[in-house]
Amino acid sequence: VTPVYYHNEFDFRQLETNVKKDKFIEMVLPSVLMAKHNLRMDRIRARSILLSQKEGEEINPEDSTFMEVQKERLNADSWKDVYDRLATHPASIVLAQAAVESGWGSSRFFRQGNNLFGVWSFDKDEKRIPASGSRDSGAVFLRAYDNLGQSVEDYFITLARHNAYREFRQRRLDEKDPRKLIFALHRYSELGYQYVNKLAMVMRQNDLQQYDRYHLDSAYINLRERSYF
C-alpha cells in the first residue's frame, strides 16, 4: 500500500454501494497502516528502553523524555504500561469501525471534519463540529481533523488512553483473531453488543480480514523508522 494521507475530497453519498465501499477502503487503509506502523516503531523503542532498564543500564535523557511524553500522552501508569498501550490491533477492526461510524464515508462529521470514528470533543479550543442533537450535559461536539491520518491516529490514542477500553487493550495483547477481539469493544458504543454484532457483520460481508495481510510499500517508506507526512 502506498503511504498517502488522503483528504475527504468527494461525496461518497453519490456513489453506488459497491463503488463507495471500495473507494472508502482505498482512502482509509493507507492511514490505518501508517498509524499502526508509527505506533509499532514507538513500541519497539519503548521495549528497547525497558530492556535497558531491566539490565540496570543508565537511561539517557532523550529516551527518558520519550517515555515520559508517551506516559502522559497515553495516560499510562508506568513505562511498562506505555509499552502495553502502544499495541495496536488488526486493520479489519479499524476499517469496520470506520465504516460503521461514518456510514462508509457518508456522515456529516466525516464529510466536514474527516472524523471517521465519531470521536467526541470536550475542548472548546480544538477544531470541532457541533452535533445536531444534545445531551443532558449540554451541546455535543465531535472533533475535526485536517486529514484522515489525524483521525486514525487519534482513534488509536483514544483507545489507548481511556479506562472504558481497558478490557479491549488487555485482550488485544494476546488475542489476534479480530472476530473474537471485537467483543471487547462493546463499550465503544451505547449500543453495546448490538454494536459488536454490527461490526462482525460488516467485517464478514465485506471480507475485511483480507486487509490484515496488507502492508506499506517499502519503496516509499523506511519500515524501520517512524514516518511523518
mmCIF file with all atom_site columns, C-alpha atoms in Angstrom:
data_model
loop_
_atom_site.group_PDB
_atom_site.id
_atom_site.type_symbol
_atom_site.label_atom_id
_atom_site.label_alt_id
_atom_site.label_comp_id
_atom_site.label_asym_id
_atom_site.label_entity_id
_atom_site.label_seq_id
_atom_site.pdbx_PDB_ins_code
_atom_site.Cartn_x
_atom_site.Cartn_y
_atom_site.Cartn_z
_atom_site.occupancy
_atom_site.B_iso_or_equiv
_atom_site.pdbx_formal_charge
_atom_site.auth_seq_id
_atom_site.auth_comp_id
_atom_site.auth_asym_id
_atom_site.auth_atom_id
_atom_site.pdbx_PDB_model_num
ATOM 1   C CA . VAL A 1 1   ? 0.000   0.000   0.000  1.00 0.00 ? 1   VAL A CA 1
ATOM 2   C CA . THR A 1 2   ? 1.378   3.421   -0.949 1.00 0.00 ? 2   THR A CA 1
ATOM 3   C CA . PRO A 1 3   ? 1.636   5.604   2.193  1.00 0.00 ? 3   PRO A CA 1
ATOM 4   C CA . VAL A 1 4   ? -0.614  8.558   1.403  1.00 0.00 ? 4   VAL A CA 1
ATOM 5   C CA . TYR A 1 5   ? -2.760  10.632  3.745  1.00 0.00 ? 5   TYR A CA 1
ATOM 6   C CA . TYR A 1 6   ? -5.976  11.443  1.917  1.00 0.00 ? 6   TYR A CA 1
ATOM 7   C CA . HIS A 1 7   ? -8.367  14.306  2.473  1.00 0.00 ? 7   HIS A CA 1
ATOM 8   C CA . ASN A 1 8   ? -12.085 13.760  2.056  1.00 0.00 ? 8   ASN A CA 1
ATOM 9   C CA . GLU A 1 9   ? -12.366 15.230  -1.431 1.00 0.00 ? 9   GLU A CA 1
ATOM 10  C CA . PHE A 1 10  ? -15.694 13.999  -2.767 1.00 0.00 ? 10  PHE A CA 1
ATOM 11  C CA . ASP A 1 11  ? -19.161 12.985  -1.672 1.00 0.00 ? 11  ASP A CA 1
ATOM 12  C CA . PHE A 1 12  ? -19.430 9.248   -1.058 1.00 0.00 ? 12  PHE A CA 1
ATOM 13  C CA . ARG A 1 13  ? -23.216 9.557   -0.947 1.00 0.00 ? 13  ARG A CA 1
ATOM 14  C CA . GLN A 1 14  ? -23.331 9.918   -4.722 1.00 0.00 ? 14  GLN A CA 1
ATOM 15  C CA . LEU A 1 15  ? -21.614 6.577   -5.381 1.00 0.00 ? 15  LEU A CA 1
ATOM 16  C CA . GLU A 1 16  ? -23.163 3.175   -5.872 1.00 0.00 ? 16  GLU A CA 1
ATOM 17  C CA . THR A 1 17  ? -22.797 0.957   -2.801 1.00 0.00 ? 17  THR A CA 1
ATOM 18  C CA . ASN A 1 18  ? -20.033 -1.342  -4.043 1.00 0.00 ? 18  ASN A CA 1
ATOM 19  C CA . VAL A 1 19  ? -18.069 1.515   -5.580 1.00 0.00 ? 19  VAL A CA 1
ATOM 20  C CA . LYS A 1 20  ? -18.463 3.547   -2.395 1.00 0.00 ? 20  LYS A CA 1
ATOM 21  C CA . LYS A 1 21  ? -17.123 0.752   -0.208 1.00 0.00 ? 21  LYS A CA 1
ATOM 22  C CA . ASP A 1 22  ? -14.136 0.070   -2.447 1.00 0.00 ? 22  ASP A CA 1
ATOM 23  C CA . LYS A 1 23  ? -13.263 3.759   -2.669 1.00 0.00 ? 23  LYS A CA 1
ATOM 24  C CA . PHE A 1 24  ? -13.692 4.207   1.078  1.00 0.00 ? 24  PHE A CA 1
ATOM 25  C CA . ILE A 1 25  ? -11.302 1.368   1.899  1.00 0.00 ? 25  ILE A CA 1
ATOM 26  C CA . GLU A 1 26  ? -8.829  2.632   -0.696 1.00 0.00 ? 26  GLU A CA 1
ATOM 27  C CA . MET A 1 27  ? -8.772  6.037   1.022  1.00 0.00 ? 27  MET A CA 1
ATOM 28  C CA . VAL A 1 28  ? -8.727  4.849   4.646  1.00 0.00 ? 28  VAL A CA 1
ATOM 29  C CA . LEU A 1 29  ? -6.393  1.828   4.556  1.00 0.00 ? 29  LEU A CA 1
ATOM 30  C CA . PRO A 1 30  ? -3.128  3.787   3.987  1.00 0.00 ? 30  PRO A CA 1
ATOM 31  C CA . SER A 1 31  ? -3.817  5.931   7.043  1.00 0.00 ? 31  SER A CA 1
ATOM 32  C CA . VAL A 1 32  ? -4.572  2.825   9.117  1.00 0.00 ? 32  VAL A CA 1
ATOM 33  C CA . LEU A 1 33  ? -1.333  1.138   8.102  1.00 0.00 ? 33  LEU A CA 1
ATOM 34  C CA . MET A 1 34  ? 0.728   4.281   8.682  1.00 0.00 ? 34  MET A CA 1
ATOM 35  C CA . ALA A 1 35  ? -0.731  4.798   12.155 1.00 0.00 ? 35  ALA A CA 1
ATOM 36  C CA . LYS A 1 36  ? -0.041  1.163   13.019 1.00 0.00 ? 36  LYS A CA 1
ATOM 37  C CA . HIS A 1 37  ? 3.499   1.481   11.668 1.00 0.00 ? 37  HIS A CA 1
ATOM 38  C CA . ASN A 1 38  ? 4.272   4.589   13.716 1.00 0.00 ? 38  ASN A CA 1
ATOM 39  C CA . LEU A 1 39  ? 2.883   3.082   16.906 1.00 0.00 ? 39  LEU A CA 1
ATOM 40  C CA . ARG A 1 40  ? 4.874   -0.068  16.257 1.00 0.00 ? 40  ARG A CA 1
ATOM 41  C CA . MET A 1 41  ? 8.058   1.988   15.936 1.00 0.00 ? 41  MET A CA 1
ATOM 42  C CA . ASP A 1 42  ? 7.287   3.757   19.220 1.00 0.00 ? 42  ASP A CA 1
ATOM 43  C CA . ARG A 1 43  ? 6.594   0.388   20.865 1.00 0.00 ? 43  ARG A CA 1
ATOM 44  C CA . ILE A 1 44  ? 9.874   -1.082  19.645 1.00 0.00 ? 44  ILE A CA 1
ATOM 45  C CA . ARG A 1 45  ? 11.710  1.891   21.103 1.00 0.00 ? 45  ARG A CA 1
ATOM 46  C CA . ALA A 1 46  ? 9.819   1.555   24.385 1.00 0.00 ? 46  ALA A CA 1
ATOM 47  C CA . ARG A 1 47  ? 10.715  -2.142  24.559 1.00 0.00 ? 47  ARG A CA 1
ATOM 48  C CA . SER A 1 48  ? 14.393  -1.374  23.999 1.00 0.00 ? 48  SER A CA 1
ATOM 49  C CA . ILE A 1 49  ? 14.337  1.198   26.798 1.00 0.00 ? 49  ILE A CA 1
ATOM 50  C CA . LEU A 1 50  ? 12.596  -1.231  29.167 1.00 0.00 ? 50  LEU A CA 1
ATOM 51  C CA . LEU A 1 51  ? 15.174  -3.925  28.416 1.00 0.00 ? 51  LEU A CA 1
ATOM 52  C CA . SER A 1 52  ? 17.998  -1.481  29.121 1.00 0.00 ? 52  SER A CA 1
ATOM 53  C CA . GLN A 1 53  ? 16.323  -0.512  32.385 1.00 0.00 ? 53  GLN A CA 1
ATOM 54  C CA . LYS A 1 54  ? 15.937  -4.186  33.338 1.00 0.00 ? 54  LYS A CA 1
ATOM 55  C CA . GLU A 1 55  ? 19.640  -4.758  32.707 1.00 0.00 ? 55  GLU A CA 1
ATOM 56  C CA . GLY A 1 56  ? 20.444  -1.906  35.080 1.00 0.00 ? 56  GLY A CA 1
ATOM 57  C CA . GLU A 1 57  ? 21.762  0.354   32.343 1.00 0.00 ? 57  GLU A CA 1
ATOM 58  C CA . GLU A 1 58  ? 21.507  4.127   32.668 1.00 0.00 ? 58  GLU A CA 1
ATOM 59  C CA . ILE A 1 59  ? 18.691  5.563   30.570 1.00 0.00 ? 59  ILE A CA 1
ATOM 60  C CA . ASN A 1 60  ? 19.812  8.603   28.590 1.00 0.00 ? 60  ASN A CA 1
ATOM 61  C CA . PRO A 1 61  ? 17.805  11.850  28.921 1.00 0.00 ? 61  PRO A CA 1
ATOM 62  C CA . GLU A 1 62  ? 16.393  11.600  25.392 1.00 0.00 ? 62  GLU A CA 1
ATOM 63  C CA . ASP A 1 63  ? 14.926  8.142   25.989 1.00 0.00 ? 63  ASP A CA 1
ATOM 64  C CA . SER A 1 64  ? 13.667  9.106   29.422 1.00 0.00 ? 64  SER A CA 1
ATOM 65  C CA . THR A 1 65  ? 11.882  12.134  27.955 1.00 0.00 ? 65  THR A CA 1
ATOM 66  C CA . PHE A 1 66  ? 10.405  9.953   25.218 1.00 0.00 ? 66  PHE A CA 1
ATOM 67  C CA . MET A 1 67  ? 8.907   7.567   27.775 1.00 0.00 ? 67  MET A CA 1
ATOM 68  C CA . GLU A 1 68  ? 7.555   10.347  29.975 1.00 0.00 ? 68  GLU A CA 1
ATOM 69  C CA . VAL A 1 69  ? 5.934   12.069  26.980 1.00 0.00 ? 69  VAL A CA 1
ATOM 70  C CA . GLN A 1 70  ? 4.340   8.762   25.959 1.00 0.00 ? 70  GLN A CA 1
ATOM 71  C CA . LYS A 1 71  ? 3.224   8.139   29.516 1.00 0.00 ? 71  LYS A CA 1
ATOM 72  C CA . GLU A 1 72  ? 1.311   11.412  29.570 1.00 0.00 ? 72  GLU A CA 1
ATOM 73  C CA . ARG A 1 73  ? 0.039   11.010  26.001 1.00 0.00 ? 73  ARG A CA 1
ATOM 74  C CA . LEU A 1 74  ? -1.368  7.550   26.702 1.00 0.00 ? 74  LEU A CA 1
ATOM 75  C CA . ASN A 1 75  ? -2.494  8.184   30.284 1.00 0.00 ? 75  ASN A CA 1
ATOM 76  C CA . ALA A 1 76  ? -0.234  5.332   31.367 1.00 0.00 ? 76  ALA A CA 1
ATOM 77  C CA . ASP A 1 77  ? 0.661   4.340   34.929 1.00 0.00 ? 77  ASP A CA 1
ATOM 78  C CA . SER A 1 78  ? 4.233   3.245   34.232 1.00 0.00 ? 78  SER A CA 1
ATOM 79  C CA . TRP A 1 79  ? 6.774   2.743   31.457 1.00 0.00 ? 79  TRP A CA 1
ATOM 80  C CA . LYS A 1 80  ? 5.666   -0.901  31.186 1.00 0.00 ? 80  LYS A CA 1
ATOM 81  C CA . ASP A 1 81  ? 2.098   0.338   30.805 1.00 0.00 ? 81  ASP A CA 1
ATOM 82  C CA . VAL A 1 82  ? 3.297   2.646   27.996 1.00 0.00 ? 82  VAL A CA 1
ATOM 83  C CA . TYR A 1 83  ? 4.611   -0.403  26.143 1.00 0.00 ? 83  TYR A CA 1
ATOM 84  C CA . ASP A 1 84  ? 1.294   -2.250  26.533 1.00 0.00 ? 84  ASP A CA 1
ATOM 85  C CA . ARG A 1 85  ? -0.818  0.728   25.457 1.00 0.00 ? 85  ARG A CA 1
ATOM 86  C CA . LEU A 1 86  ? 1.254   1.212   22.289 1.00 0.00 ? 86  LEU A CA 1
ATOM 87  C CA . ALA A 1 87  ? -0.006  -2.135  20.978 1.00 0.00 ? 87  ALA A CA 1
ATOM 88  C CA . THR A 1 88  ? -2.385  -1.972  18.030 1.00 0.00 ? 88  THR A CA 1
ATOM 89  C CA . HIS A 1 89  ? -4.985  -4.326  16.547 1.00 0.00 ? 89  HIS A CA 1
ATOM 90  C CA . PRO A 1 90  ? -5.899  -5.752  13.117 1.00 0.00 ? 90  PRO A CA 1
ATOM 91  C CA . ALA A 1 91  ? -6.729  -3.364  10.296 1.00 0.00 ? 91  ALA A CA 1
ATOM 92  C CA . SER A 1 92  ? -10.007 -5.230  9.705  1.00 0.00 ? 92  SER A CA 1
ATOM 93  C CA . ILE A 1 93  ? -11.361 -3.966  13.038 1.00 0.00 ? 93  ILE A CA 1
ATOM 94  C CA . VAL A 1 94  ? -10.275 -0.400  12.312 1.00 0.00 ? 94  VAL A CA 1
ATOM 95  C CA . LEU A 1 95  ? -11.899 -0.468  8.870  1.00 0.00 ? 95  LEU A CA 1
ATOM 96  C CA . ALA A 1 96  ? -15.107 -1.961  10.258 1.00 0.00 ? 96  ALA A CA 1
ATOM 97  C CA . GLN A 1 97  ? -15.387 0.730   12.914 1.00 0.00 ? 97  GLN A CA 1
ATOM 98  C CA . ALA A 1 98  ? -14.627 3.463   10.391 1.00 0.00 ? 98  ALA A CA 1
ATOM 99  C CA . ALA A 1 99  ? -17.308 2.094   8.063  1.00 0.00 ? 99  ALA A CA 1
ATOM 100 C CA . VAL A 1 100 ? -19.935 1.828   10.796 1.00 0.00 ? 100 VAL A CA 1
ATOM 101 C CA . GLU A 1 101 ? -19.180 5.148   12.483 1.00 0.00 ? 101 GLU A CA 1
ATOM 102 C CA . SER A 1 102 ? -19.010 7.151   9.246  1.00 0.00 ? 102 SER A CA 1
ATOM 103 C CA . GLY A 1 103 ? -21.642 5.279   7.243  1.00 0.00 ? 103 GLY A CA 1
ATOM 104 C CA . TRP A 1 104 ? -18.978 4.317   4.710  1.00 0.00 ? 104 TRP A CA 1
ATOM 105 C CA . GLY A 1 105 ? -17.959 7.952   4.391  1.00 0.00 ? 105 GLY A CA 1
ATOM 106 C CA . SER A 1 106 ? -21.477 9.389   4.231  1.00 0.00 ? 106 SER A CA 1
ATOM 107 C CA . SER A 1 107 ? -21.733 11.014  7.681  1.00 0.00 ? 107 SER A CA 1
ATOM 108 C CA . ARG A 1 108 ? -21.663 14.779  8.085  1.00 0.00 ? 108 ARG A CA 1
ATOM 109 C CA . PHE A 1 109 ? -18.807 14.521  10.567 1.00 0.00 ? 109 PHE A CA 1
ATOM 110 C CA . PHE A 1 110 ? -16.678 12.674  8.051  1.00 0.00 ? 110 PHE A CA 1
ATOM 111 C CA . ARG A 1 111 ? -17.575 14.988  5.185  1.00 0.00 ? 111 ARG A CA 1
ATOM 112 C CA . GLN A 1 112 ? -16.976 18.184  7.146  1.00 0.00 ? 112 GLN A CA 1
ATOM 113 C CA . GLY A 1 113 ? -14.226 17.149  9.535  1.00 0.00 ? 113 GLY A CA 1
ATOM 114 C CA . ASN A 1 114 ? -12.579 13.888  8.407  1.00 0.00 ? 114 ASN A CA 1
ATOM 115 C CA . ASN A 1 115 ? -13.903 12.292  11.623 1.00 0.00 ? 115 ASN A CA 1
ATOM 116 C CA . LEU A 1 116 ? -14.029 8.576   10.834 1.00 0.00 ? 116 LEU A CA 1
ATOM 117 C CA . PHE A 1 117 ? -14.809 7.196   14.276 1.00 0.00 ? 117 PHE A CA 1
ATOM 118 C CA . GLY A 1 118 ? -17.310 9.552   15.881 1.00 0.00 ? 118 GLY A CA 1
ATOM 119 C CA . VAL A 1 119 ? -14.744 10.805  18.414 1.00 0.00 ? 119 VAL A CA 1
ATOM 120 C CA . TRP A 1 120 ? -16.249 13.474  20.642 1.00 0.00 ? 120 TRP A CA 1
ATOM 121 C CA . SER A 1 121 ? -14.664 16.799  21.537 1.00 0.00 ? 121 SER A CA 1
ATOM 122 C CA . PHE A 1 122 ? -14.668 18.240  25.061 1.00 0.00 ? 122 PHE A CA 1
ATOM 123 C CA . ASP A 1 123 ? -12.175 21.024  24.372 1.00 0.00 ? 123 ASP A CA 1
ATOM 124 C CA . LYS A 1 124 ? -13.629 24.281  23.062 1.00 0.00 ? 124 LYS A CA 1
ATOM 125 C CA . ASP A 1 125 ? -10.190 25.336  21.822 1.00 0.00 ? 125 ASP A CA 1
ATOM 126 C CA . GLU A 1 126 ? -9.735  22.443  19.380 1.00 0.00 ? 126 GLU A CA 1
ATOM 127 C CA . LYS A 1 127 ? -11.224 22.122  15.892 1.00 0.00 ? 127 LYS A CA 1
ATOM 128 C CA . ARG A 1 128 ? -14.662 20.566  16.182 1.00 0.00 ? 128 ARG A CA 1
ATOM 129 C CA . ILE A 1 129 ? -18.129 20.260  14.698 1.00 0.00 ? 129 ILE A CA 1
ATOM 130 C CA . PRO A 1 130 ? -21.426 20.633  16.577 1.00 0.00 ? 130 PRO A CA 1
ATOM 131 C CA . ALA A 1 131 ? -23.724 17.619  16.586 1.00 0.00 ? 131 ALA A CA 1
ATOM 132 C CA . SER A 1 132 ? -27.324 18.093  15.611 1.00 0.00 ? 132 SER A CA 1
ATOM 133 C CA . GLY A 1 133 ? -28.594 16.882  18.997 1.00 0.00 ? 133 GLY A CA 1
ATOM 134 C CA . SER A 1 134 ? -27.591 17.414  22.614 1.00 0.00 ? 134 SER A CA 1
ATOM 135 C CA . ARG A 1 135 ? -27.313 15.524  25.895 1.00 0.00 ? 135 ARG A CA 1
ATOM 136 C CA . ASP A 1 136 ? -28.345 16.331  29.457 1.00 0.00 ? 136 ASP A CA 1
ATOM 137 C CA . SER A 1 137 ? -24.902 17.836  29.950 1.00 0.00 ? 137 SER A CA 1
ATOM 138 C CA . GLY A 1 138 ? -25.446 20.233  27.053 1.00 0.00 ? 138 GLY A CA 1
ATOM 139 C CA . ALA A 1 139 ? -24.324 20.562  23.445 1.00 0.00 ? 139 ALA A CA 1
ATOM 140 C CA . VAL A 1 140 ? -22.338 17.762  21.844 1.00 0.00 ? 140 VAL A CA 1
ATOM 141 C CA . PHE A 1 141 ? -19.314 18.312  19.589 1.00 0.00 ? 141 PHE A CA 1
ATOM 142 C CA . LEU A 1 142 ? -17.172 15.992  17.505 1.00 0.00 ? 142 LEU A CA 1
ATOM 143 C CA . ARG A 1 143 ? -13.517 16.529  16.666 1.00 0.00 ? 143 ARG A CA 1
ATOM 144 C CA . ALA A 1 144 ? -12.481 17.810  13.237 1.00 0.00 ? 144 ALA A CA 1
ATOM 145 C CA . TYR A 1 145 ? -9.221  16.787  11.568 1.00 0.00 ? 145 TYR A CA 1
ATOM 146 C CA . ASP A 1 146 ? -7.143  18.115  8.699  1.00 0.00 ? 146 ASP A CA 1
ATOM 147 C CA . ASN A 1 147 ? -6.884  14.688  7.061  1.00 0.00 ? 147 ASN A CA 1
ATOM 148 C CA . LEU A 1 148 ? -7.761  11.026  7.527  1.00 0.00 ? 148 LEU A CA 1
ATOM 149 C CA . GLY A 1 149 ? -4.368  10.253  9.044  1.00 0.00 ? 149 GLY A CA 1
ATOM 150 C CA . GLN A 1 150 ? -5.039  12.534  12.004 1.00 0.00 ? 150 GLN A CA 1
ATOM 151 C CA . SER A 1 151 ? -8.405  10.881  12.593 1.00 0.00 ? 151 SER A CA 1
ATOM 152 C CA . VAL A 1 152 ? -6.949  7.364   12.574 1.00 0.00 ? 152 VAL A CA 1
ATOM 153 C CA . GLU A 1 153 ? -4.058  8.302   14.877 1.00 0.00 ? 153 GLU A CA 1
ATOM 154 C CA . ASP A 1 154 ? -6.432  9.966   17.332 1.00 0.00 ? 154 ASP A CA 1
ATOM 155 C CA . TYR A 1 155 ? -8.645  6.859   17.272 1.00 0.00 ? 155 TYR A CA 1
ATOM 156 C CA . PHE A 1 156 ? -5.725  4.671   18.355 1.00 0.00 ? 156 PHE A CA 1
ATOM 157 C CA . ILE A 1 157 ? -4.747  7.138   21.076 1.00 0.00 ? 157 ILE A CA 1
ATOM 158 C CA . THR A 1 158 ? -8.353  7.329   22.284 1.00 0.00 ? 158 THR A CA 1
ATOM 159 C CA . LEU A 1 159 ? -8.460  3.545   22.683 1.00 0.00 ? 159 LEU A CA 1
ATOM 160 C CA . ALA A 1 160 ? -5.081  3.640   24.417 1.00 0.00 ? 160 ALA A CA 1
ATOM 161 C CA . ARG A 1 161 ? -5.965  6.383   26.893 1.00 0.00 ? 161 ARG A CA 1
ATOM 162 C CA . HIS A 1 162 ? -9.420  5.763   28.288 1.00 0.00 ? 162 HIS A CA 1
ATOM 163 C CA . ASN A 1 163 ? -10.419 3.378   31.058 1.00 0.00 ? 163 ASN A CA 1
ATOM 164 C CA . ALA A 1 164 ? -13.525 2.325   29.140 1.00 0.00 ? 164 ALA A CA 1
ATOM 165 C CA . TYR A 1 165 ? -11.295 0.357   26.765 1.00 0.00 ? 165 TYR A CA 1
ATOM 166 C CA . ARG A 1 166 ? -9.114  -1.356  29.366 1.00 0.00 ? 166 ARG A CA 1
ATOM 167 C CA . GLU A 1 167 ? -10.604 -4.772  28.627 1.00 0.00 ? 167 GLU A CA 1
ATOM 168 C CA . PHE A 1 168 ? -10.006 -4.297  24.905 1.00 0.00 ? 168 PHE A CA 1
ATOM 169 C CA . ARG A 1 169 ? -6.371  -3.258  25.487 1.00 0.00 ? 169 ARG A CA 1
ATOM 170 C CA . GLN A 1 170 ? -5.740  -6.303  27.647 1.00 0.00 ? 170 GLN A CA 1
ATOM 171 C CA . ARG A 1 171 ? -7.384  -8.684  25.191 1.00 0.00 ? 171 ARG A CA 1
ATOM 172 C CA . ARG A 1 172 ? -5.511  -7.419  22.152 1.00 0.00 ? 172 ARG A CA 1
ATOM 173 C CA . LEU A 1 173 ? -2.140  -8.177  23.769 1.00 0.00 ? 173 LEU A CA 1
ATOM 174 C CA . ASP A 1 174 ? -2.828  -11.897 23.266 1.00 0.00 ? 174 ASP A CA 1
ATOM 175 C CA . GLU A 1 175 ? -5.887  -12.291 21.032 1.00 0.00 ? 175 GLU A CA 1
ATOM 176 C CA . LYS A 1 176 ? -5.037  -11.925 17.350 1.00 0.00 ? 176 LYS A CA 1
ATOM 177 C CA . ASP A 1 177 ? -8.327  -13.154 15.878 1.00 0.00 ? 177 ASP A CA 1
ATOM 178 C CA . PRO A 1 178 ? -10.328 -9.994  15.052 1.00 0.00 ? 178 PRO A CA 1
ATOM 179 C CA . ARG A 1 179 ? -13.594 -11.971 15.116 1.00 0.00 ? 179 ARG A CA 1
ATOM 180 C CA . LYS A 1 180 ? -13.047 -12.668 18.814 1.00 0.00 ? 180 LYS A CA 1
ATOM 181 C CA . LEU A 1 181 ? -11.324 -9.419  19.738 1.00 0.00 ? 181 LEU A CA 1
ATOM 182 C CA . ILE A 1 182 ? -14.215 -7.195  18.648 1.00 0.00 ? 182 ILE A CA 1
ATOM 183 C CA . PHE A 1 183 ? -16.350 -8.489  21.544 1.00 0.00 ? 183 PHE A CA 1
ATOM 184 C CA . ALA A 1 184 ? -14.159 -6.419  23.864 1.00 0.00 ? 184 ALA A CA 1
ATOM 185 C CA . LEU A 1 185 ? -15.320 -3.262  22.049 1.00 0.00 ? 185 LEU A CA 1
ATOM 186 C CA . HIS A 1 186 ? -18.823 -3.351  23.485 1.00 0.00 ? 186 HIS A CA 1
ATOM 187 C CA . ARG A 1 187 ? -18.160 -0.153  25.429 1.00 0.00 ? 187 ARG A CA 1
ATOM 188 C CA . TYR A 1 188 ? -17.256 1.847   22.328 1.00 0.00 ? 188 TYR A CA 1
ATOM 189 C CA . SER A 1 189 ? -20.936 2.495   21.621 1.00 0.00 ? 189 SER A CA 1
ATOM 190 C CA . GLU A 1 190 ? -24.069 2.924   23.692 1.00 0.00 ? 190 GLU A CA 1
ATOM 191 C CA . LEU A 1 191 ? -25.475 0.023   21.666 1.00 0.00 ? 191 LEU A CA 1
ATOM 192 C CA . GLY A 1 192 ? -23.145 -2.375  23.471 1.00 0.00 ? 192 GLY A CA 1
ATOM 193 C CA . TYR A 1 193 ? -23.130 -5.860  21.992 1.00 0.00 ? 193 TYR A CA 1
ATOM 194 C CA . GLN A 1 194 ? -25.512 -4.780  19.245 1.00 0.00 ? 194 GLN A CA 1
ATOM 195 C CA . TYR A 1 195 ? -22.643 -2.600  18.068 1.00 0.00 ? 195 TYR A CA 1
ATOM 196 C CA . VAL A 1 196 ? -20.276 -5.571  18.241 1.00 0.00 ? 196 VAL A CA 1
ATOM 197 C CA . ASN A 1 197 ? -22.660 -7.656  16.157 1.00 0.00 ? 197 ASN A CA 1
ATOM 198 C CA . LYS A 1 198 ? -22.822 -4.888  13.584 1.00 0.00 ? 198 LYS A CA 1
ATOM 199 C CA . LEU A 1 199 ? -19.032 -4.778  13.381 1.00 0.00 ? 199 LEU A CA 1
ATOM 200 C CA . ALA A 1 200 ? -18.928 -8.545  12.938 1.00 0.00 ? 200 ALA A CA 1
ATOM 201 C CA . MET A 1 201 ? -21.454 -8.367  10.115 1.00 0.00 ? 201 MET A CA 1
ATOM 202 C CA . VAL A 1 202 ? -19.559 -5.594  8.313  1.00 0.00 ? 202 VAL A CA 1
ATOM 203 C CA . MET A 1 203 ? -16.293 -7.496  8.639  1.00 0.00 ? 203 MET A CA 1
ATOM 204 C CA . ARG A 1 204 ? -17.829 -10.712 7.334  1.00 0.00 ? 204 ARG A CA 1
ATOM 205 C CA . GLN A 1 205 ? -19.921 -9.289  4.486  1.00 0.00 ? 205 GLN A CA 1
ATOM 206 C CA . ASN A 1 206 ? -17.030 -7.190  3.146  1.00 0.00 ? 206 ASN A CA 1
ATOM 207 C CA . ASP A 1 207 ? -14.232 -9.692  3.781  1.00 0.00 ? 207 ASP A CA 1
ATOM 208 C CA . LEU A 1 208 ? -12.300 -7.056  5.718  1.00 0.00 ? 208 LEU A CA 1
ATOM 209 C CA . GLN A 1 209 ? -9.905  -9.604  7.211  1.00 0.00 ? 209 GLN A CA 1
ATOM 210 C CA . GLN A 1 210 ? -8.100  -9.754  3.883  1.00 0.00 ? 210 GLN A CA 1
ATOM 211 C CA . TYR A 1 211 ? -6.662  -6.316  4.704  1.00 0.00 ? 211 TYR A CA 1
ATOM 212 C CA . ASP A 1 212 ? -4.922  -7.684  7.790  1.00 0.00 ? 212 ASP A CA 1
ATOM 213 C CA . ARG A 1 213 ? -2.318  -9.062  5.381  1.00 0.00 ? 213 ARG A CA 1
ATOM 214 C CA . TYR A 1 214 ? -1.653  -5.720  3.677  1.00 0.00 ? 214 TYR A CA 1
ATOM 215 C CA . HIS A 1 215 ? 1.467   -3.694  4.439  1.00 0.00 ? 215 HIS A CA 1
ATOM 216 C CA . LEU A 1 216 ? 3.109   -0.417  3.459  1.00 0.00 ? 216 LEU A CA 1
ATOM 217 C CA . ASP A 1 217 ? 5.153   -0.349  0.271  1.00 0.00 ? 217 ASP A CA 1
ATOM 218 C CA . SER A 1 218 ? 8.814   -0.310  1.339  1.00 0.00 ? 218 SER A CA 1
ATOM 219 C CA . ALA A 1 219 ? 9.690   1.625   -1.826 1.00 0.00 ? 219 ALA A CA 1
ATOM 220 C CA . TYR A 1 220 ? 8.045   4.677   -0.270 1.00 0.00 ? 220 TYR A CA 1
ATOM 221 C CA . ILE A 1 221 ? 8.768   4.267   3.423  1.00 0.00 ? 221 ILE A CA 1
ATOM 222 C CA . ASN A 1 222 ? 11.567  3.170   5.733  1.00 0.00 ? 222 ASN A CA 1
ATOM 223 C CA . LEU A 1 223 ? 9.982   0.304   7.621  1.00 0.00 ? 223 LEU A CA 1
ATOM 224 C CA . ARG A 1 224 ? 12.458  0.715   10.476 1.00 0.00 ? 224 ARG A CA 1
ATOM 225 C CA . GLU A 1 225 ? 11.690  4.355   11.199 1.00 0.00 ? 225 GLU A CA 1
ATOM 226 C CA . ARG A 1 226 ? 8.695   6.397   12.238 1.00 0.00 ? 226 ARG A CA 1
ATOM 227 C CA . SER A 1 227 ? 7.114   8.257   9.333  1.00 0.00 ? 227 SER A CA 1
ATOM 228 C CA . TYR A 1 228 ? 5.825   11.804  9.213  1.00 0.00 ? 228 TYR A CA 1
ATOM 229 C CA . PHE A 1 229 ? 3.524   13.111  6.478  1.00 0.00 ? 229 PHE A CA 1
#
